[in-house]
Every structure is written in C-alpha cells, then in structure tokens.
Amino acid sequence: MVAPQYLRRLFLAAPLAFTIPNSALAQQEPCIGNSAAITGPAAFTGQAIRMGAEIALEEINAKGGVLGKPLRFVQYDDAGTPPRGVDNTRRVALADKCTVILGGYHSTVSVAQVEPVHAIGIPFVGVLAANTQAIENGRNPNYMFRVSAKDKWVARFLVEQAAKVSKTGKIAFFYENTGWGNGAVPDVKAAIAKAGKELVATETFNWSDQDMTAQAIRARDSGADVALFWALDREGNQLVRSMDKVGYKPTIIGAWGIAGNLGELAGPLANGVQVVQTYSFMGDLDPKGQALWQKIQTKYGLKDPSQIKMGSGIANTYDAVHIVAQAIERAGAFDWKKVREALYQVRYEGLVAKYDPAFDSSDPERQDAILPSEYKLTVWSDGKLLPIAQTPYGRTN
C-alpha cells in the first residue's frame, strides 16, 4: 500500500520507506493512545483524560487485561494546536501501534484528526471535544466515535434552558472565532428557531482577546436577558469582566469550555454562570461514582471533589476506556478494523450513562454514545462548579 504524502514523512529516515507494508499496519498493540493539551491554559483537560484512563486501565488490568494482555496508555501533548494533534495521531498509530486513539479537549484538533484517522484506519474515540462535524464527517466507514457531548445536542440543551429563564425571549450568543465556535453557530441558530425564540445578538471574539466591551455593549443594547457562551475559561473570564464593566447582567449559560477554572479566574463574577456537563463529582454520588472518587483521592492525592477540574473529562474517559476494552474483547484481536466494528456491539453500564448500545451503525448521529438525556446543568458558586439544584441558583421549573 502506498502511503499518503503526509504519512511518508514519518519514514523518510529509513530506506525504501515510501511504502508502508500492510503487515506493518496490522500489528497493533494492546495500547490506547491520546493527543491532548498537557501544557498551556487547558492543561487540566489533558490531566483529566489521563486520570480517567489510568484508573479504568488499572481496573481492567487487575482482572487480567484484555485478551490476556495488560492494556497501556500513552499520551502526547498537542497544546491545543491542530498540527501537533495530527502528528500525534500518526505517532500513536504508526510508532506506538496503539489499537485506539482517544481525542482531547480542543475541537480544532479533533476536526484536523479526521483525515489522518481515516487515512491510517485507526479508531478514534473522543472524550471531550464536542464539535458536531468532527464525528458527523460524512465518511463511510466512519472511524470517528465519541463518548462526550455533541455541540448539536448541547445547543438544543442550552437553548431549552435559556427559554425557561428568559423573560423577553431575546437571547445573545457569544462564540470564539475557531472551528469549535464557528461550528456551533448553525447548531445554535437551528435550536433557537425550533424553540421559537429570537437571537438578537451574535458576537464573536478571538483567543486571548483582553477586552470584549464592544460585544457586551451590543448584546446589552439588544435587550437580550440571556447570554449563551461558547468560550473557554480564559476568554469567558474576559467576557464576564467586560459585561460587568458596562453593567450588563444577563443569565449566562455556557458550553463546557467554561467548566474548568472560570471560578478561579473570574472570582465572584463567575457566580451564577451555568454550564452543561455530562458528569459531576460534586454532591451525592451513586456507588460507582463514589468508588471512582475514592480511587482518585488515593491515586492523585485530592482531598475534595472541588479540586477536580473538568470532571466530565475524567468520567467520559473512564467510560470510554471500558467501552474500548469490551470492543477489543468482542473483536478477539487488537485489530483496527475489527475493533471499529465491535464498538457497535458494546453494551456497558457506565458511570455517565447506560450504553445500550454504545454506538449504532444504522444512525449517523449515533457515533456519539452520550445522549442529551444524560446532560446536566451545573453552576459556578463561590469558586465551585456544583449541580444547580444544590445551590441558591437552583429552581423548580
């Protein structure tokens, strides 16, 4: 098989390396890889993925591993940049020969990984990035799966919440000028139209923007009493500060880009900011959640669940690794194609959801395992991201 140009570069140091033998691509190892932000402002997300993966693998390996072999985890830093994510995908697949690669936090990276994932043929299971098109990419067969939220469904969830609290029916939308933010625009507009509400302000911004006063003024003057955020913590902090500066105090409801450390960055200005999640370690936990929290305490030395940043990332990854392990067992081999096909057969009682099945090959939308019925609304309160019902911001609808 003649390798695509961007794969050939990996082998230029070796003689006759322009061709990758089929046998080389068939020798997968009992390994799960990941490209994620380990450095930079979103480094806590790579840590969350590592924590969920390591604990799941300890459980799996304590029971004999998969197909009689222990599974191992390798993780590489992409710092949220697509080129590094692409390179890491090739490294995980062709150097480490992992059976599956997990996706990280940044949607721009996940979208960039679509091409190398399909060129190589390694199954990808996203555990944080929610961009709709990363998974619903038109490929057949599709090697992109996700155990996380999906922006199309997140948009509907956020708009439903906004419709419940808005007194004017006017909603503003703030989104980052990236593949993630721009990709969410049609999803939000479709959800707004379906809900019969009015999107009166649509404001964008760039990473590292320090002043968003102009955007805040336009949204304020539009009469919007609810603001939807598609932002990361760093820019979310600047947004709430700019809103405070101009006396604009809407109800803020955001995608989970502001679920990591907004409370730390924005201080009291984060109070009342609502965020969608798939899981929270705060409050009452069921036995499975309590058992996982105890393992997190023991392994990583945390004292309180409020120390966890991006708890959904830990929980999603934990479930994803167990799903992958079951798929390998069903496949009976560490083979990319066989494992991909087996992912549609997995049924698993997970931490976040009951996956019955995890994925459905007959429905293009069901390359996503976590359904909207599992989404949860949390709120920043005194630096902690809590289930909204457990805070003064809770309400009976």
Short mmCIF file of N, CA, C and O in Angstrom, two decimals, residues 95-150:
data_model
loop_
_atom_site.label_atom_id
_atom_site.label_comp_id
_atom_site.label_asym_id
_atom_site.label_seq_id
_atom_site.Cartn_x
_atom_site.Cartn_y
_atom_site.Cartn_z
N ALA A 95 3.84 4.51 15.23
CA ALA A 95 5.02 4.24 16.04
C ALA A 95 4.67 3.38 17.26
O ALA A 95 5.27 2.33 17.49
N ASP A 96 3.66 3.82 18.01
CA ASP A 96 3.24 3.04 19.18
C ASP A 96 2.34 1.88 18.80
O ASP A 96 2.18 0.95 19.58
N LYS A 97 1.72 1.96 17.60
CA LYS A 97 0.83 0.91 17.09
C LYS A 97 -0.34 0.63 18.04
O LYS A 97 -0.75 -0.51 18.24
N CYS A 98 -0.87 1.71 18.64
CA CYS A 98 -1.99 1.54 19.56
C CYS A 98 -3.24 1.07 18.82
O CYS A 98 -3.41 1.31 17.62
N THR A 99 -4.12 0.43 19.55
CA THR A 99 -5.35 -0.11 18.98
C THR A 99 -6.38 0.98 18.75
O THR A 99 -7.16 0.93 17.80
N VAL A 100 -6.40 1.98 19.62
CA VAL A 100 -7.38 3.07 19.58
C VAL A 100 -6.68 4.36 20.01
O VAL A 100 -5.76 4.32 20.84
N ILE A 101 -7.13 5.49 19.48
CA ILE A 101 -6.67 6.79 19.96
C ILE A 101 -7.86 7.55 20.53
O ILE A 101 -8.93 7.59 19.93
N LEU A 102 -7.68 8.11 21.71
CA LEU A 102 -8.70 8.97 22.32
C LEU A 102 -8.49 10.41 21.86
O LEU A 102 -7.36 10.83 21.64
N GLY A 103 -9.59 11.15 21.75
CA GLY A 103 -9.49 12.55 21.38
C GLY A 103 -9.43 13.44 22.61
O GLY A 103 -9.85 13.05 23.70
N GLY A 104 -8.91 14.65 22.43
CA GLY A 104 -8.73 15.57 23.54
C GLY A 104 -9.80 16.64 23.65
O GLY A 104 -10.95 16.44 23.26
N TYR A 105 -9.41 17.80 24.13
CA TYR A 105 -10.33 18.87 24.53
C TYR A 105 -10.69 19.83 23.40
O TYR A 105 -11.80 20.33 23.32
N HIS A 106 -9.75 20.10 22.50
CA HIS A 106 -9.94 21.14 21.51
C HIS A 106 -10.57 20.60 20.24
O HIS A 106 -10.03 19.71 19.59
N SER A 107 -11.70 21.18 19.86
CA SER A 107 -12.40 20.73 18.66
C SER A 107 -11.60 20.98 17.40
O SER A 107 -11.69 20.21 16.44
N THR A 108 -10.81 22.06 17.38
CA THR A 108 -10.00 22.32 16.19
C THR A 108 -9.03 21.17 15.94
O THR A 108 -8.75 20.82 14.78
N VAL A 109 -8.52 20.56 17.01
CA VAL A 109 -7.63 19.42 16.87
C VAL A 109 -8.40 18.20 16.39
O VAL A 109 -7.96 17.49 15.47
N SER A 110 -9.56 17.94 16.98
CA SER A 110 -10.34 16.77 16.59
C SER A 110 -10.75 16.82 15.12
O SER A 110 -10.72 15.81 14.42
N VAL A 111 -11.14 18.00 14.65
CA VAL A 111 -11.51 18.14 13.24
C VAL A 111 -10.30 17.85 12.35
O VAL A 111 -10.42 17.18 11.32
N ALA A 112 -9.13 18.33 12.75
CA ALA A 112 -7.92 18.08 11.96
C ALA A 112 -7.54 16.60 11.97
O ALA A 112 -6.90 16.12 11.02
N GLN A 113 -7.92 15.87 13.00
CA GLN A 113 -7.55 14.46 13.09
C GLN A 113 -8.41 13.56 12.19
O GLN A 113 -8.06 12.41 11.97
N VAL A 114 -9.51 14.07 11.68
CA VAL A 114 -10.40 13.25 10.84
C VAL A 114 -9.63 12.65 9.67
O VAL A 114 -9.76 11.45 9.35
N GLU A 115 -8.81 13.47 9.01
CA GLU A 115 -8.09 13.00 7.82
C GLU A 115 -7.07 11.91 8.15
O GLU A 115 -7.10 10.83 7.54
N PRO A 116 -6.13 12.13 9.07
CA PRO A 116 -5.17 11.07 9.35
C PRO A 116 -5.79 9.82 9.96
O PRO A 116 -5.33 8.71 9.69
N VAL A 117 -6.84 9.99 10.77
CA VAL A 117 -7.51 8.82 11.34
C VAL A 117 -8.03 7.91 10.23
O VAL A 117 -7.86 6.68 10.26
N HIS A 118 -8.63 8.50 9.20
CA HIS A 118 -9.20 7.69 8.12
C HIS A 118 -8.14 7.22 7.14
O HIS A 118 -8.26 6.14 6.55
N ALA A 119 -7.10 8.02 6.94
CA ALA A 119 -6.01 7.58 6.07
C ALA A 119 -5.30 6.37 6.64
O ALA A 119 -4.90 5.46 5.90
N ILE A 120 -5.16 6.36 7.94
CA ILE A 120 -4.48 5.24 8.61
C ILE A 120 -5.45 4.10 8.90
O ILE A 120 -5.12 2.93 8.74
N GLY A 121 -6.65 4.45 9.36
CA GLY A 121 -7.65 3.44 9.69
C GLY A 121 -7.65 3.02 11.13
O GLY A 121 -8.00 1.88 11.47
N ILE A 122 -7.29 3.95 12.04
CA ILE A 122 -7.29 3.65 13.47
C ILE A 122 -8.58 4.21 14.08
O ILE A 122 -8.95 5.36 13.80
N PRO A 123 -9.28 3.46 14.92
CA PRO A 123 -10.47 4.00 15.58
C PRO A 123 -10.11 5.15 16.53
O PRO A 123 -9.15 5.07 17.28
N PHE A 124 -10.91 6.20 16.46
CA PHE A 124 -10.77 7.39 17.30
C PHE A 124 -12.00 7.46 18.20
O PHE A 124 -13.13 7.34 17.73
N VAL A 125 -11.77 7.68 19.50
CA VAL A 125 -12.88 7.85 20.43
C VAL A 125 -12.66 9.16 21.19
O VAL A 125 -11.80 9.26 22.05
N GLY A 126 -13.44 10.17 20.83
CA GLY A 126 -13.32 11.46 21.51
C GLY A 126 -13.90 11.39 22.91
O GLY A 126 -14.91 10.72 23.14
N VAL A 127 -13.29 12.13 23.83
CA VAL A 127 -13.77 12.12 25.22
C VAL A 127 -14.05 13.52 25.76
O VAL A 127 -14.53 13.66 26.87
N LEU A 128 -13.78 14.57 24.97
CA LEU A 128 -14.11 15.93 25.41
C LEU A 128 -14.60 16.81 24.26
O LEU A 128 -15.71 17.31 24.30
N ALA A 129 -13.80 17.05 23.24
CA ALA A 129 -14.17 17.97 22.17
C ALA A 129 -15.54 17.61 21.59
O ALA A 129 -15.81 16.46 21.29
N ALA A 130 -16.39 18.64 21.41
CA ALA A 130 -17.80 18.38 21.11
C ALA A 130 -18.23 18.80 19.70
O ALA A 130 -19.41 18.68 19.37
N ASN A 131 -17.32 19.28 18.88
CA ASN A 131 -17.69 19.74 17.54
C ASN A 131 -18.48 18.67 16.79
O ASN A 131 -18.06 17.52 16.70
N THR A 132 -19.63 19.06 16.25
CA THR A 132 -20.51 18.10 15.58
C THR A 132 -19.83 17.46 14.38
O THR A 132 -19.88 16.23 14.19
N GLN A 133 -19.18 18.28 13.52
CA GLN A 133 -18.64 17.79 12.27
C GLN A 133 -17.42 16.88 12.45
O GLN A 133 -17.08 16.13 11.54
N ALA A 134 -16.77 16.94 13.61
CA ALA A 134 -15.64 16.04 13.83
C ALA A 134 -16.09 14.58 13.76
O ALA A 134 -15.35 13.71 13.27
N ILE A 135 -17.28 14.31 14.25
CA ILE A 135 -17.79 12.94 14.27
C ILE A 135 -18.74 12.71 13.10
O ILE A 135 -18.65 11.69 12.41
N GLU A 136 -19.64 13.63 12.85
CA GLU A 136 -20.55 13.52 11.71
C GLU A 136 -19.84 14.11 10.48
O GLU A 136 -20.13 15.21 10.03
N ASN A 137 -18.88 13.36 9.96
CA ASN A 137 -17.95 13.87 8.96
C ASN A 137 -18.20 13.35 7.55
O ASN A 137 -17.43 13.66 6.64
N GLY A 138 -19.24 12.55 7.35
CA GLY A 138 -19.57 12.05 6.03
C GLY A 138 -18.75 10.88 5.55
O GLY A 138 -18.94 10.40 4.42
N ARG A 139 -17.84 10.38 6.39
CA ARG A 139 -17.01 9.24 5.99
C ARG A 139 -17.79 7.93 6.14
O ARG A 139 -18.58 7.76 7.06
N ASN A 140 -17.53 7.02 5.24
CA ASN A 140 -18.14 5.69 5.31
C ASN A 140 -17.14 4.66 4.76
O ASN A 140 -16.84 4.67 3.57
N PRO A 141 -16.58 3.84 5.64
CA PRO A 141 -16.89 3.73 7.07
C PRO A 141 -16.30 4.89 7.87
O PRO A 141 -15.31 5.48 7.46
N ASN A 142 -16.94 5.18 8.97
CA ASN A 142 -16.52 6.29 9.83
C ASN A 142 -15.75 5.72 11.02
O ASN A 142 -16.27 4.91 11.78
N TYR A 143 -14.51 6.18 11.18
CA TYR A 143 -13.67 5.70 12.27
C TYR A 143 -13.68 6.66 13.47
O TYR A 143 -12.96 6.44 14.44
N MET A 144 -14.51 7.71 13.40
CA MET A 144 -14.57 8.68 14.48
C MET A 144 -15.78 8.39 15.37
O MET A 144 -16.93 8.44 14.91
N PHE A 145 -15.52 8.13 16.65
CA PHE A 145 -16.56 7.88 17.64
C PHE A 145 -16.37 8.90 18.78
O PHE A 145 -15.34 9.56 18.87
N ARG A 146 -17.36 8.98 19.66
CA ARG A 146 -17.23 9.93 20.77
C ARG A 146 -18.02 9.45 21.98
O ARG A 146 -19.17 9.01 21.86
N VAL A 147 -17.40 9.57 23.15
CA VAL A 147 -18.07 9.38 24.43
C VAL A 147 -17.94 10.72 25.15
O VAL A 147 -17.09 10.94 26.00
N SER A 148 -18.79 11.64 24.75
CA SER A 148 -18.73 13.02 25.23
C SER A 148 -19.99 13.73 24.77
O SER A 148 -20.90 13.10 24.23
N ALA A 149 -20.05 15.02 24.99
CA ALA A 149 -21.17 15.81 24.50
C ALA A 149 -20.98 16.11 23.01
O ALA A 149 -19.88 16.01 22.48
N LYS A 150 -22.08 16.45 22.33
CA LYS A 150 -22.04 16.85 20.92
C LYS A 150 -22.69 18.23 20.80
O LYS A 150 -23.78 18.45 21.31
#
